[in-house]
């Protein structure tokens, strides 16, 4: 068999739509046609097309292959080693906008790519936006998305990363923390398990370790009437609500059956 080269008409070096679709389908992509369109629109040369198809066929998440993820109609830059924003998290953004529609100081804690902060800024207009993450790779990626809307990105452990003068001034504190129970990380789809860092997924024994730390400290940072919003699973929601109540926040749970999303919302009095 001749060695594969960019010129070889093989599935892994496909240069036509049909061969890209065939290669993706053979590797198990359910939405092979849609993915092929996106990959074809992204590749600038036949060599790049071959590389992108190879990466997708090897199991890399589509968003990492493309270099961006769609989130509330925005193209959010994503990079290897950074959590890919999920569409269900759009519900957290919707809830933030519904609860504090005139927010002007926003924090995206555990920001990953910064998708949540960027989406809030896109809807709220001119705001003071701060995003923070413990993972340097996430911070680098968030800078691409958050700096584009005039926000600031900080690196560090939860609130330690934030400028102290934000205390008592935050209208929206969005925190899509890691919330997978440690024992269930191994059950996640391979795209998450193999391509996203453990720090972005593992929330401790019951998945709520980081959430509890955020809920305990949030009241010191929220302005009166400001909201903390956190995503959980359906099963974790009652325990998460309890953690919010114990920190003195007025708490409610918002559920979207359609987006399969649960968001706990705590309002500061
Ligand atoms: C589930 S991902 C969410 C990322 C982003 N907010 C989103 O919705 O796409 C959780 C993020 O929390 C960050 N993280 C985990 N523990 C943290 C900590 N103690 N302090 C700050 N960030 C943390 C991870 O690095 C990861 O980027």
PDB file of C-alpha atoms and ligand atoms in Angstrom:
ATOM      1  CA  UNK A   1       0.000   0.000   0.000  1.00  0.00           C
ATOM      2  CA  UNK A   2       1.470   3.456  -0.876  1.00  0.00           C
ATOM      3  CA  UNK A   3       2.127   5.783   2.070  1.00  0.00           C
ATOM      4  CA  UNK A   4      -0.591   8.320   2.790  1.00  0.00           C
ATOM      5  CA  UNK A   5       0.137  11.850   1.657  1.00  0.00           C
ATOM      6  CA  UNK A   6      -2.047  14.950   1.424  1.00  0.00           C
ATOM      7  CA  UNK A   7      -2.468  14.132  -2.262  1.00  0.00           C
ATOM      8  CA  UNK A   8      -3.642  10.540  -1.663  1.00  0.00           C
ATOM      9  CA  UNK A   9      -7.388  10.158  -2.147  1.00  0.00           C
ATOM     10  CA  UNK A  10      -7.917   8.370   1.191  1.00  0.00           C
ATOM     11  CA  UNK A  11     -10.557   8.943   3.838  1.00  0.00           C
ATOM     12  CA  UNK A  12      -8.040  10.443   6.285  1.00  0.00           C
ATOM     13  CA  UNK A  13      -6.830  12.925   3.665  1.00  0.00           C
ATOM     14  CA  UNK A  14     -10.165  13.653   2.154  1.00  0.00           C
ATOM     15  CA  UNK A  15     -10.509  16.828   0.128  1.00  0.00           C
ATOM     16  CA  UNK A  16     -14.076  16.519  -1.076  1.00  0.00           C
ATOM     17  CA  UNK A  17     -17.246  16.819   0.931  1.00  0.00           C
ATOM     18  CA  UNK A  18     -18.305  13.245   0.244  1.00  0.00           C
ATOM     19  CA  UNK A  19     -15.031  11.750   1.363  1.00  0.00           C
ATOM     20  CA  UNK A  20     -14.998  13.913   4.514  1.00  0.00           C
ATOM     21  CA  UNK A  21     -18.538  12.772   5.318  1.00  0.00           C
ATOM     22  CA  UNK A  22     -17.572   9.153   4.668  1.00  0.00           C
ATOM     23  CA  UNK A  23     -14.503   9.383   6.901  1.00  0.00           C
ATOM     24  CA  UNK A  24     -16.468  10.994   9.721  1.00  0.00           C
ATOM     25  CA  UNK A  25     -19.328   8.533   9.408  1.00  0.00           C
ATOM     26  CA  UNK A  26     -16.961   5.554   9.427  1.00  0.00           C
ATOM     27  CA  UNK A  27     -15.443   6.818  12.667  1.00  0.00           C
ATOM     28  CA  UNK A  28     -18.878   6.938  14.316  1.00  0.00           C
ATOM     29  CA  UNK A  29     -19.840  10.637  14.017  1.00  0.00           C
ATOM     30  CA  UNK A  30     -23.632  10.769  14.236  1.00  0.00           C
ATOM     31  CA  UNK A  31     -23.914  14.192  12.571  1.00  0.00           C
ATOM     32  CA  UNK A  32     -21.292  13.532   9.897  1.00  0.00           C
ATOM     33  CA  UNK A  33     -22.844  15.856   7.266  1.00  0.00           C
ATOM     34  CA  UNK A  34     -23.137  18.818   9.629  1.00  0.00           C
ATOM     35  CA  UNK A  35     -19.659  18.288  10.999  1.00  0.00           C
ATOM     36  CA  UNK A  36     -18.209  17.979   7.506  1.00  0.00           C
ATOM     37  CA  UNK A  37     -19.694  21.371   6.550  1.00  0.00           C
ATOM     38  CA  UNK A  38     -18.125  22.999   9.598  1.00  0.00           C
ATOM     39  CA  UNK A  39     -14.727  21.378   9.053  1.00  0.00           C
ATOM     40  CA  UNK A  40     -14.750  22.261   5.347  1.00  0.00           C
ATOM     41  CA  UNK A  41     -15.618  25.864   6.192  1.00  0.00           C
ATOM     42  CA  UNK A  42     -12.760  26.046   8.714  1.00  0.00           C
ATOM     43  CA  UNK A  43      -9.900  24.447   6.767  1.00  0.00           C
ATOM     44  CA  UNK A  44      -7.914  26.924   4.682  1.00  0.00           C
ATOM     45  CA  UNK A  45      -5.881  24.392   2.679  1.00  0.00           C
ATOM     46  CA  UNK A  46      -6.232  20.737   1.656  1.00  0.00           C
ATOM     47  CA  UNK A  47      -3.435  19.840   4.099  1.00  0.00           C
ATOM     48  CA  UNK A  48      -5.259  21.571   6.936  1.00  0.00           C
ATOM     49  CA  UNK A  49      -8.477  19.822   5.947  1.00  0.00           C
ATOM     50  CA  UNK A  50      -6.722  16.453   6.125  1.00  0.00           C
ATOM     51  CA  UNK A  51      -5.329  17.306   9.564  1.00  0.00           C
ATOM     52  CA  UNK A  52      -8.697  18.450  10.922  1.00  0.00           C
ATOM     53  CA  UNK A  53     -10.465  15.343   9.613  1.00  0.00           C
ATOM     54  CA  UNK A  54      -7.758  13.122  11.104  1.00  0.00           C
ATOM     55  CA  UNK A  55      -8.125  14.799  14.501  1.00  0.00           C
ATOM     56  CA  UNK A  56     -11.897  14.382  14.458  1.00  0.00           C
ATOM     57  CA  UNK A  57     -11.643  10.756  13.285  1.00  0.00           C
ATOM     58  CA  UNK A  58      -9.212  10.148  16.174  1.00  0.00           C
ATOM     59  CA  UNK A  59     -11.946  11.259  18.586  1.00  0.00           C
ATOM     60  CA  UNK A  60     -11.121  14.884  19.399  1.00  0.00           C
ATOM     61  CA  UNK A  61     -14.226  16.894  20.242  1.00  0.00           C
ATOM     62  CA  UNK A  62     -15.512  18.779  17.205  1.00  0.00           C
ATOM     63  CA  UNK A  63     -15.144  22.110  19.001  1.00  0.00           C
ATOM     64  CA  UNK A  64     -11.437  21.536  19.630  1.00  0.00           C
ATOM     65  CA  UNK A  65     -10.948  20.549  16.003  1.00  0.00           C
ATOM     66  CA  UNK A  66     -12.668  23.742  14.834  1.00  0.00           C
ATOM     67  CA  UNK A  67     -11.123  25.907  17.565  1.00  0.00           C
ATOM     68  CA  UNK A  68     -14.469  27.349  18.599  1.00  0.00           C
ATOM     69  CA  UNK A  69     -17.785  26.413  20.218  1.00  0.00           C
ATOM     70  CA  UNK A  70     -21.150  28.029  19.674  1.00  0.00           C
ATOM     71  CA  UNK A  71     -22.641  29.517  22.843  1.00  0.00           C
ATOM     72  CA  UNK A  72     -25.694  31.793  22.799  1.00  0.00           C
ATOM     73  CA  UNK A  73     -24.988  32.629  19.178  1.00  0.00           C
ATOM     74  CA  UNK A  74     -21.362  33.563  19.895  1.00  0.00           C
ATOM     75  CA  UNK A  75     -18.258  31.840  18.588  1.00  0.00           C
ATOM     76  CA  UNK A  76     -16.265  31.107  21.724  1.00  0.00           C
ATOM     77  CA  UNK A  77     -12.588  30.261  21.172  1.00  0.00           C
ATOM     78  CA  UNK A  78     -11.665  26.920  22.754  1.00  0.00           C
ATOM     79  CA  UNK A  79      -8.262  25.288  23.107  1.00  0.00           C
ATOM     80  CA  UNK A  80      -6.977  21.809  23.961  1.00  0.00           C
ATOM     81  CA  UNK A  81      -7.070  21.200  27.703  1.00  0.00           C
ATOM     82  CA  UNK A  82      -9.937  23.630  28.299  1.00  0.00           C
ATOM     83  CA  UNK A  83     -13.552  22.677  29.117  1.00  0.00           C
ATOM     84  CA  UNK A  84     -15.814  23.028  26.072  1.00  0.00           C
ATOM     85  CA  UNK A  85     -18.830  25.179  27.002  1.00  0.00           C
ATOM     86  CA  UNK A  86     -22.059  23.148  26.919  1.00  0.00           C
ATOM     87  CA  UNK A  87     -25.248  24.442  25.327  1.00  0.00           C
ATOM     88  CA  UNK A  88     -27.222  23.617  28.496  1.00  0.00           C
ATOM     89  CA  UNK A  89     -25.197  26.292  30.345  1.00  0.00           C
ATOM     90  CA  UNK A  90     -27.001  28.856  28.198  1.00  0.00           C
ATOM     91  CA  UNK A  91     -29.859  28.324  30.667  1.00  0.00           C
ATOM     92  CA  UNK A  92     -27.683  29.659  33.511  1.00  0.00           C
ATOM     93  CA  UNK A  93     -27.031  32.784  31.439  1.00  0.00           C
ATOM     94  CA  UNK A  94     -30.763  33.162  30.710  1.00  0.00           C
ATOM     95  CA  UNK A  95     -31.538  32.889  34.422  1.00  0.00           C
ATOM     96  CA  UNK A  96     -28.911  35.496  35.310  1.00  0.00           C
ATOM     97  CA  UNK A  97     -30.382  37.914  32.769  1.00  0.00           C
ATOM     98  CA  UNK A  98     -33.915  37.258  34.032  1.00  0.00           C
ATOM     99  CA  UNK A  99     -32.990  37.809  37.698  1.00  0.00           C
ATOM    100  CA  UNK A 100     -30.664  40.799  37.376  1.00  0.00           C
ATOM    101  CA  UNK A 101     -31.493  42.386  33.999  1.00  0.00           C
ATOM    102  CA  UNK A 102     -29.696  45.629  34.836  1.00  0.00           C
ATOM    103  CA  UNK A 103     -26.507  44.047  36.225  1.00  0.00           C
ATOM    104  CA  UNK A 104     -23.425  46.164  35.706  1.00  0.00           C
ATOM    105  CA  UNK A 105     -20.838  44.201  37.733  1.00  0.00           C
ATOM    106  CA  UNK A 106     -20.492  40.570  36.688  1.00  0.00           C
ATOM    107  CA  UNK A 107     -18.129  37.804  37.808  1.00  0.00           C
ATOM    108  CA  UNK A 108     -17.666  34.542  35.904  1.00  0.00           C
ATOM    109  CA  UNK A 109     -16.006  32.280  38.483  1.00  0.00           C
ATOM    110  CA  UNK A 110     -14.554  28.955  37.298  1.00  0.00           C
ATOM    111  CA  UNK A 111     -14.718  30.590  33.884  1.00  0.00           C
ATOM    112  CA  UNK A 112     -13.026  27.965  31.685  1.00  0.00           C
ATOM    113  CA  UNK A 113     -13.127  29.514  28.202  1.00  0.00           C
ATOM    114  CA  UNK A 114     -15.042  32.503  29.596  1.00  0.00           C
ATOM    115  CA  UNK A 115     -18.156  31.637  27.593  1.00  0.00           C
ATOM    116  CA  UNK A 116     -20.594  32.553  30.374  1.00  0.00           C
ATOM    117  CA  UNK A 117     -19.019  35.953  31.009  1.00  0.00           C
ATOM    118  CA  UNK A 118     -18.734  36.729  27.307  1.00  0.00           C
ATOM    119  CA  UNK A 119     -22.402  35.814  26.761  1.00  0.00           C
ATOM    120  CA  UNK A 120     -23.518  37.962  29.697  1.00  0.00           C
ATOM    121  CA  UNK A 121     -21.505  40.893  28.385  1.00  0.00           C
ATOM    122  CA  UNK A 122     -23.009  40.414  24.922  1.00  0.00           C
ATOM    123  CA  UNK A 123     -26.521  40.731  26.387  1.00  0.00           C
ATOM    124  CA  UNK A 124     -25.936  43.310  29.114  1.00  0.00           C
ATOM    125  CA  UNK A 125     -23.818  45.758  27.115  1.00  0.00           C
ATOM    126  CA  UNK A 126     -21.304  47.886  29.011  1.00  0.00           C
ATOM    127  CA  UNK A 127     -20.497  46.049  32.238  1.00  0.00           C
ATOM    128  CA  UNK A 128     -17.547  45.571  34.543  1.00  0.00           C
ATOM    129  CA  UNK A 129     -16.712  41.923  33.847  1.00  0.00           C
ATOM    130  CA  UNK A 130     -14.256  39.775  35.778  1.00  0.00           C
ATOM    131  CA  UNK A 131     -13.569  36.116  35.020  1.00  0.00           C
ATOM    132  CA  UNK A 132     -11.334  33.779  37.009  1.00  0.00           C
ATOM    133  CA  UNK A 133     -10.068  30.220  36.872  1.00  0.00           C
ATOM    134  CA  UNK A 134      -7.438  28.161  38.671  1.00  0.00           C
ATOM    135  CA  UNK A 135      -6.144  26.535  35.484  1.00  0.00           C
ATOM    136  CA  UNK A 136      -3.579  28.566  33.484  1.00  0.00           C
ATOM    137  CA  UNK A 137      -4.783  26.988  30.207  1.00  0.00           C
ATOM    138  CA  UNK A 138      -8.332  28.164  30.906  1.00  0.00           C
ATOM    139  CA  UNK A 139      -7.109  31.631  31.868  1.00  0.00           C
ATOM    140  CA  UNK A 140      -5.183  31.918  28.585  1.00  0.00           C
ATOM    141  CA  UNK A 141      -8.227  30.846  26.583  1.00  0.00           C
ATOM    142  CA  UNK A 142     -10.637  33.064  28.553  1.00  0.00           C
ATOM    143  CA  UNK A 143      -8.434  36.076  27.822  1.00  0.00           C
ATOM    144  CA  UNK A 144      -9.195  35.587  24.116  1.00  0.00           C
ATOM    145  CA  UNK A 145     -12.952  35.613  24.720  1.00  0.00           C
ATOM    146  CA  UNK A 146     -13.310  37.971  27.671  1.00  0.00           C
ATOM    147  CA  UNK A 147     -10.762  40.606  26.675  1.00  0.00           C
ATOM    148  CA  UNK A 148     -12.692  40.912  23.413  1.00  0.00           C
ATOM    149  CA  UNK A 149     -15.632  42.321  25.398  1.00  0.00           C
ATOM    150  CA  UNK A 150     -13.501  44.527  27.668  1.00  0.00           C
ATOM    151  CA  UNK A 151     -13.373  42.103  30.625  1.00  0.00           C
ATOM    152  CA  UNK A 152     -10.539  41.131  32.956  1.00  0.00           C
ATOM    153  CA  UNK A 153      -9.328  37.566  33.559  1.00  0.00           C
ATOM    154  CA  UNK A 154      -7.627  36.487  36.787  1.00  0.00           C
ATOM    155  CA  UNK A 155      -5.862  33.274  37.778  1.00  0.00           C
ATOM    156  CA  UNK A 156      -6.273  31.617  41.177  1.00  0.00           C
ATOM    157  CA  UNK A 157      -8.359  29.558  43.554  1.00  0.00           C
ATOM    158  CA  UNK A 158     -12.001  30.764  43.503  1.00  0.00           C
ATOM    159  CA  UNK A 159     -12.394  34.180  45.190  1.00  0.00           C
ATOM    160  CA  UNK A 160      -8.642  34.482  45.950  1.00  0.00           C
ATOM    161  CA  UNK A 161      -8.211  35.392  42.296  1.00  0.00           C
ATOM    162  CA  UNK A 162     -10.545  38.398  42.408  1.00  0.00           C
ATOM    163  CA  UNK A 163      -9.630  42.026  43.115  1.00  0.00           C
ATOM    164  CA  UNK A 164     -10.654  42.792  46.715  1.00  0.00           C
ATOM    165  CA  UNK A 165     -12.591  45.904  45.719  1.00  0.00           C
ATOM    166  CA  UNK A 166     -15.283  43.684  44.176  1.00  0.00           C
ATOM    167  CA  UNK A 167     -16.469  42.672  47.681  1.00  0.00           C
ATOM    168  CA  UNK A 168     -20.094  43.698  48.179  1.00  0.00           C
ATOM    169  CA  UNK A 169     -20.411  45.000  44.569  1.00  0.00           C
ATOM    170  CA  UNK A 170     -21.190  41.955  42.424  1.00  0.00           C
ATOM    171  CA  UNK A 171     -24.645  41.863  40.780  1.00  0.00           C
ATOM    172  CA  UNK A 172     -24.209  38.527  38.967  1.00  0.00           C
ATOM    173  CA  UNK A 173     -21.851  35.854  40.282  1.00  0.00           C
ATOM    174  CA  UNK A 174     -22.028  33.023  37.746  1.00  0.00           C
ATOM    175  CA  UNK A 175     -20.101  29.910  38.762  1.00  0.00           C
ATOM    176  CA  UNK A 176     -20.315  26.855  36.571  1.00  0.00           C
ATOM    177  CA  UNK A 177     -18.142  24.849  38.942  1.00  0.00           C
ATOM    178  CA  UNK A 178     -16.974  21.256  38.333  1.00  0.00           C
ATOM    179  CA  UNK A 179     -19.785  19.056  39.647  1.00  0.00           C
ATOM    180  CA  UNK A 180     -19.198  15.460  38.567  1.00  0.00           C
ATOM    181  CA  UNK A 181     -18.809  13.131  41.579  1.00  0.00           C
ATOM    182  CA  UNK A 182     -15.232  11.750  41.628  1.00  0.00           C
ATOM    183  CA  UNK A 183     -16.458   8.176  41.221  1.00  0.00           C
ATOM    184  CA  UNK A 184     -18.434   9.066  38.086  1.00  0.00           C
ATOM    185  CA  UNK A 185     -15.747  10.878  36.096  1.00  0.00           C
ATOM    186  CA  UNK A 186     -14.778   7.541  34.525  1.00  0.00           C
ATOM    187  CA  UNK A 187     -18.351   7.128  33.244  1.00  0.00           C
ATOM    188  CA  UNK A 188     -18.334  10.368  31.237  1.00  0.00           C
ATOM    189  CA  UNK A 189     -18.265  10.229  27.427  1.00  0.00           C
ATOM    190  CA  UNK A 190     -14.724   9.775  26.081  1.00  0.00           C
ATOM    191  CA  UNK A 191     -14.729  13.303  24.620  1.00  0.00           C
ATOM    192  CA  UNK A 192     -14.921  14.717  28.153  1.00  0.00           C
ATOM    193  CA  UNK A 193     -12.917  12.022  29.951  1.00  0.00           C
ATOM    194  CA  UNK A 194     -10.007  12.048  27.507  1.00  0.00           C
ATOM    195  CA  UNK A 195      -9.900  15.684  26.439  1.00  0.00           C
ATOM    196  CA  UNK A 196     -11.005  17.827  29.372  1.00  0.00           C
ATOM    197  CA  UNK A 197      -8.900  18.312  32.507  1.00  0.00           C
ATOM    198  CA  UNK A 198      -9.943  16.613  35.728  1.00  0.00           C
ATOM    199  CA  UNK A 199      -9.989  19.965  37.515  1.00  0.00           C
ATOM    200  CA  UNK A 200     -12.832  21.029  35.194  1.00  0.00           C
ATOM    201  CA  UNK A 201     -14.946  17.954  35.911  1.00  0.00           C
ATOM    202  CA  UNK A 202     -14.258  16.452  39.341  1.00  0.00           C
ATOM    203  CA  UNK A 203     -16.348  18.026  42.099  1.00  0.00           C
ATOM    204  CA  UNK A 204     -15.318  15.665  44.909  1.00  0.00           C
ATOM    205  CA  UNK A 205     -17.152  12.772  46.543  1.00  0.00           C
ATOM    206  CA  UNK A 206     -20.702  14.010  45.917  1.00  0.00           C
ATOM    207  CA  UNK A 207     -19.668  16.485  43.213  1.00  0.00           C
ATOM    208  CA  UNK A 208     -20.500  19.511  45.355  1.00  0.00           C
ATOM    209  CA  UNK A 209     -17.203  20.365  47.088  1.00  0.00           C
ATOM    210  CA  UNK A 210     -16.458  23.422  44.951  1.00  0.00           C
ATOM    211  CA  UNK A 211     -20.113  24.493  44.932  1.00  0.00           C
ATOM    212  CA  UNK A 212     -20.196  24.472  48.762  1.00  0.00           C
ATOM    213  CA  UNK A 213     -17.065  26.639  48.942  1.00  0.00           C
ATOM    214  CA  UNK A 214     -18.542  29.118  46.449  1.00  0.00           C
ATOM    215  CA  UNK A 215     -21.904  29.269  48.255  1.00  0.00           C
ATOM    216  CA  UNK A 216     -20.225  29.826  51.645  1.00  0.00           C
ATOM    217  CA  UNK A 217     -18.196  32.811  50.466  1.00  0.00           C
ATOM    218  CA  UNK A 218     -20.527  34.360  47.883  1.00  0.00           C
ATOM    219  CA  UNK A 219     -22.508  36.591  50.316  1.00  0.00           C
ATOM    220  CA  UNK A 220     -19.350  38.599  51.053  1.00  0.00           C
ATOM    221  CA  UNK A 221     -18.998  39.472  47.360  1.00  0.00           C
ATOM    222  CA  UNK A 222     -22.620  40.021  46.293  1.00  0.00           C
ATOM    223  CA  UNK A 223     -24.230  43.465  46.224  1.00  0.00           C
ATOM    224  CA  UNK A 224     -27.659  43.686  47.896  1.00  0.00           C
ATOM    225  CA  UNK A 225     -30.070  42.015  45.443  1.00  0.00           C
ATOM    226  CA  UNK A 226     -27.148  40.369  43.614  1.00  0.00           C
ATOM    227  CA  UNK A 227     -27.368  36.706  42.578  1.00  0.00           C
ATOM    228  CA  UNK A 228     -25.171  33.650  42.702  1.00  0.00           C
ATOM    229  CA  UNK A 229     -26.005  31.128  39.957  1.00  0.00           C
ATOM    230  CA  UNK A 230     -24.635  27.584  39.829  1.00  0.00           C
ATOM    231  CA  UNK A 231     -25.447  24.605  37.580  1.00  0.00           C
ATOM    232  CA  UNK A 232     -25.985  21.148  39.124  1.00  0.00           C
ATOM    233  CA  UNK A 233     -27.426  17.796  38.148  1.00  0.00           C
ATOM    234  CA  UNK A 234     -31.062  17.028  39.014  1.00  0.00           C
ATOM    235  CA  UNK A 235     -29.931  14.571  41.701  1.00  0.00           C
ATOM    236  CA  UNK A 236     -27.600  17.083  43.374  1.00  0.00           C
ATOM    237  CA  UNK A 237     -30.047  19.988  43.288  1.00  0.00           C
ATOM    238  CA  UNK A 238     -31.617  19.535  46.777  1.00  0.00           C
ATOM    239  CA  UNK A 239     -28.181  19.362  48.455  1.00  0.00           C
ATOM    240  CA  UNK A 240     -27.016  22.369  46.471  1.00  0.00           C
ATOM    241  CA  UNK A 241     -30.127  24.350  47.478  1.00  0.00           C
ATOM    242  CA  UNK A 242     -29.408  23.430  51.091  1.00  0.00           C
ATOM    243  CA  UNK A 243     -25.827  24.759  50.802  1.00  0.00           C
ATOM    244  CA  UNK A 244     -27.153  28.061  49.416  1.00  0.00           C
ATOM    245  CA  UNK A 245     -29.761  28.348  52.200  1.00  0.00           C
ATOM    246  CA  UNK A 246     -27.118  27.730  54.841  1.00  0.00           C
ATOM    247  CA  UNK A 247     -25.076  30.637  53.533  1.00  0.00           C
ATOM    248  CA  UNK A 248     -28.082  32.931  54.055  1.00  0.00           C
ATOM    249  CA  UNK A 249     -29.055  33.402  50.419  1.00  0.00           C
ATOM    250  CA  UNK A 250     -32.704  33.444  49.369  1.00  0.00           C
ATOM    251  CA  UNK A 251     -32.667  30.396  47.153  1.00  0.00           C
ATOM    252  CA  UNK A 252     -34.656  28.935  44.291  1.00  0.00           C
ATOM    253  CA  UNK A 253     -34.110  26.183  41.757  1.00  0.00           C
ATOM    254  CA  UNK A 254     -34.777  26.784  38.052  1.00  0.00           C
ATOM    255  CA  UNK A 255     -35.199  23.751  35.813  1.00  0.00           C
ATOM    256  CA  UNK A 256     -35.248  23.483  32.033  1.00  0.00           C
ATOM    257  CA  UNK A 257     -36.509  20.070  30.923  1.00  0.00           C
ATOM    258  CA  UNK A 258     -35.753  21.037  27.348  1.00  0.00           C
ATOM    259  CA  UNK A 259     -32.105  21.887  27.993  1.00  0.00           C
ATOM    260  CA  UNK A 260     -31.706  19.257  30.706  1.00  0.00           C
ATOM    261  CA  UNK A 261     -30.400  21.976  32.993  1.00  0.00           C
ATOM    262  CA  UNK A 262     -30.760  22.747  36.704  1.00  0.00           C
ATOM    263  CA  UNK A 263     -29.616  26.087  38.026  1.00  0.00           C
ATOM    264  CA  UNK A 264     -29.583  27.066  41.692  1.00  0.00           C
ATOM    265  CA  UNK A 265     -30.056  30.794  42.191  1.00  0.00           C
ATOM    266  CA  UNK A 266     -29.307  32.539  45.462  1.00  0.00           C
ATOM    267  CA  UNK A 267     -30.167  36.187  46.013  1.00  0.00           C
ATOM    268  CA  UNK A 268     -28.429  38.350  48.580  1.00  0.00           C
ATOM    269  CA  UNK A 269     -30.714  40.436  50.795  1.00  0.00           C
TER     270      UNK A 269
HETATM  271  C1  LIG B   1     -17.252  22.789  34.418  1.00  0.00           C
HETATM  272  S1  LIG B   1     -15.911  23.830  33.946  1.00  0.00           S
HETATM  273  C2  LIG B   1     -16.861  25.269  33.496  1.00  0.00           C
HETATM  274  C3  LIG B   1     -16.135  26.234  32.607  1.00  0.00           C
HETATM  275  C4  LIG B   1     -17.017  27.387  32.102  1.00  0.00           C
HETATM  276  N1  LIG B   1     -17.572  28.156  33.187  1.00  0.00           N
HETATM  277  C5  LIG B   1     -18.140  26.877  31.216  1.00  0.00           C
HETATM  278  O1  LIG B   1     -19.300  26.860  31.628  1.00  0.00           O
HETATM  279  O2  LIG B   1     -17.841  26.482  30.081  1.00  0.00           O
HETATM  280  C6  LIG B   1     -15.264  24.239  35.535  1.00  0.00           C
HETATM  281  C7  LIG B   1     -14.056  25.199  35.550  1.00  0.00           C
HETATM  282  O3  LIG B   1     -13.729  25.426  36.930  1.00  0.00           O
HETATM  283  C8  LIG B   1     -12.332  25.564  37.062  1.00  0.00           C
HETATM  284  N2  LIG B   1     -11.994  25.319  38.474  1.00  0.00           N
HETATM  285  C9  LIG B   1     -12.008  24.158  39.156  1.00  0.00           C
HETATM  286  N3  LIG B   1     -11.661  24.333  40.447  1.00  0.00           N
HETATM  287  C10 LIG B   1     -11.428  25.667  40.582  1.00  0.00           C
HETATM  288  C11 LIG B   1     -11.023  26.489  41.683  1.00  0.00           C
HETATM  289  N4  LIG B   1     -10.807  25.974  42.910  1.00  0.00           N
HETATM  290  N5  LIG B   1     -10.876  27.823  41.473  1.00  0.00           N
HETATM  291  C12 LIG B   1     -11.103  28.349  40.232  1.00  0.00           C
HETATM  292  N6  LIG B   1     -11.465  27.623  39.154  1.00  0.00           N
HETATM  293  C13 LIG B   1     -11.628  26.302  39.326  1.00  0.00           C
HETATM  294  C14 LIG B   1     -11.785  24.551  36.080  1.00  0.00           C
HETATM  295  O4  LIG B   1     -10.460  24.840  35.735  1.00  0.00           O
HETATM  296  C15 LIG B   1     -12.771  24.682  34.908  1.00  0.00           C
HETATM  297  O5  LIG B   1     -12.317  25.608  33.954  1.00  0.00           O
END
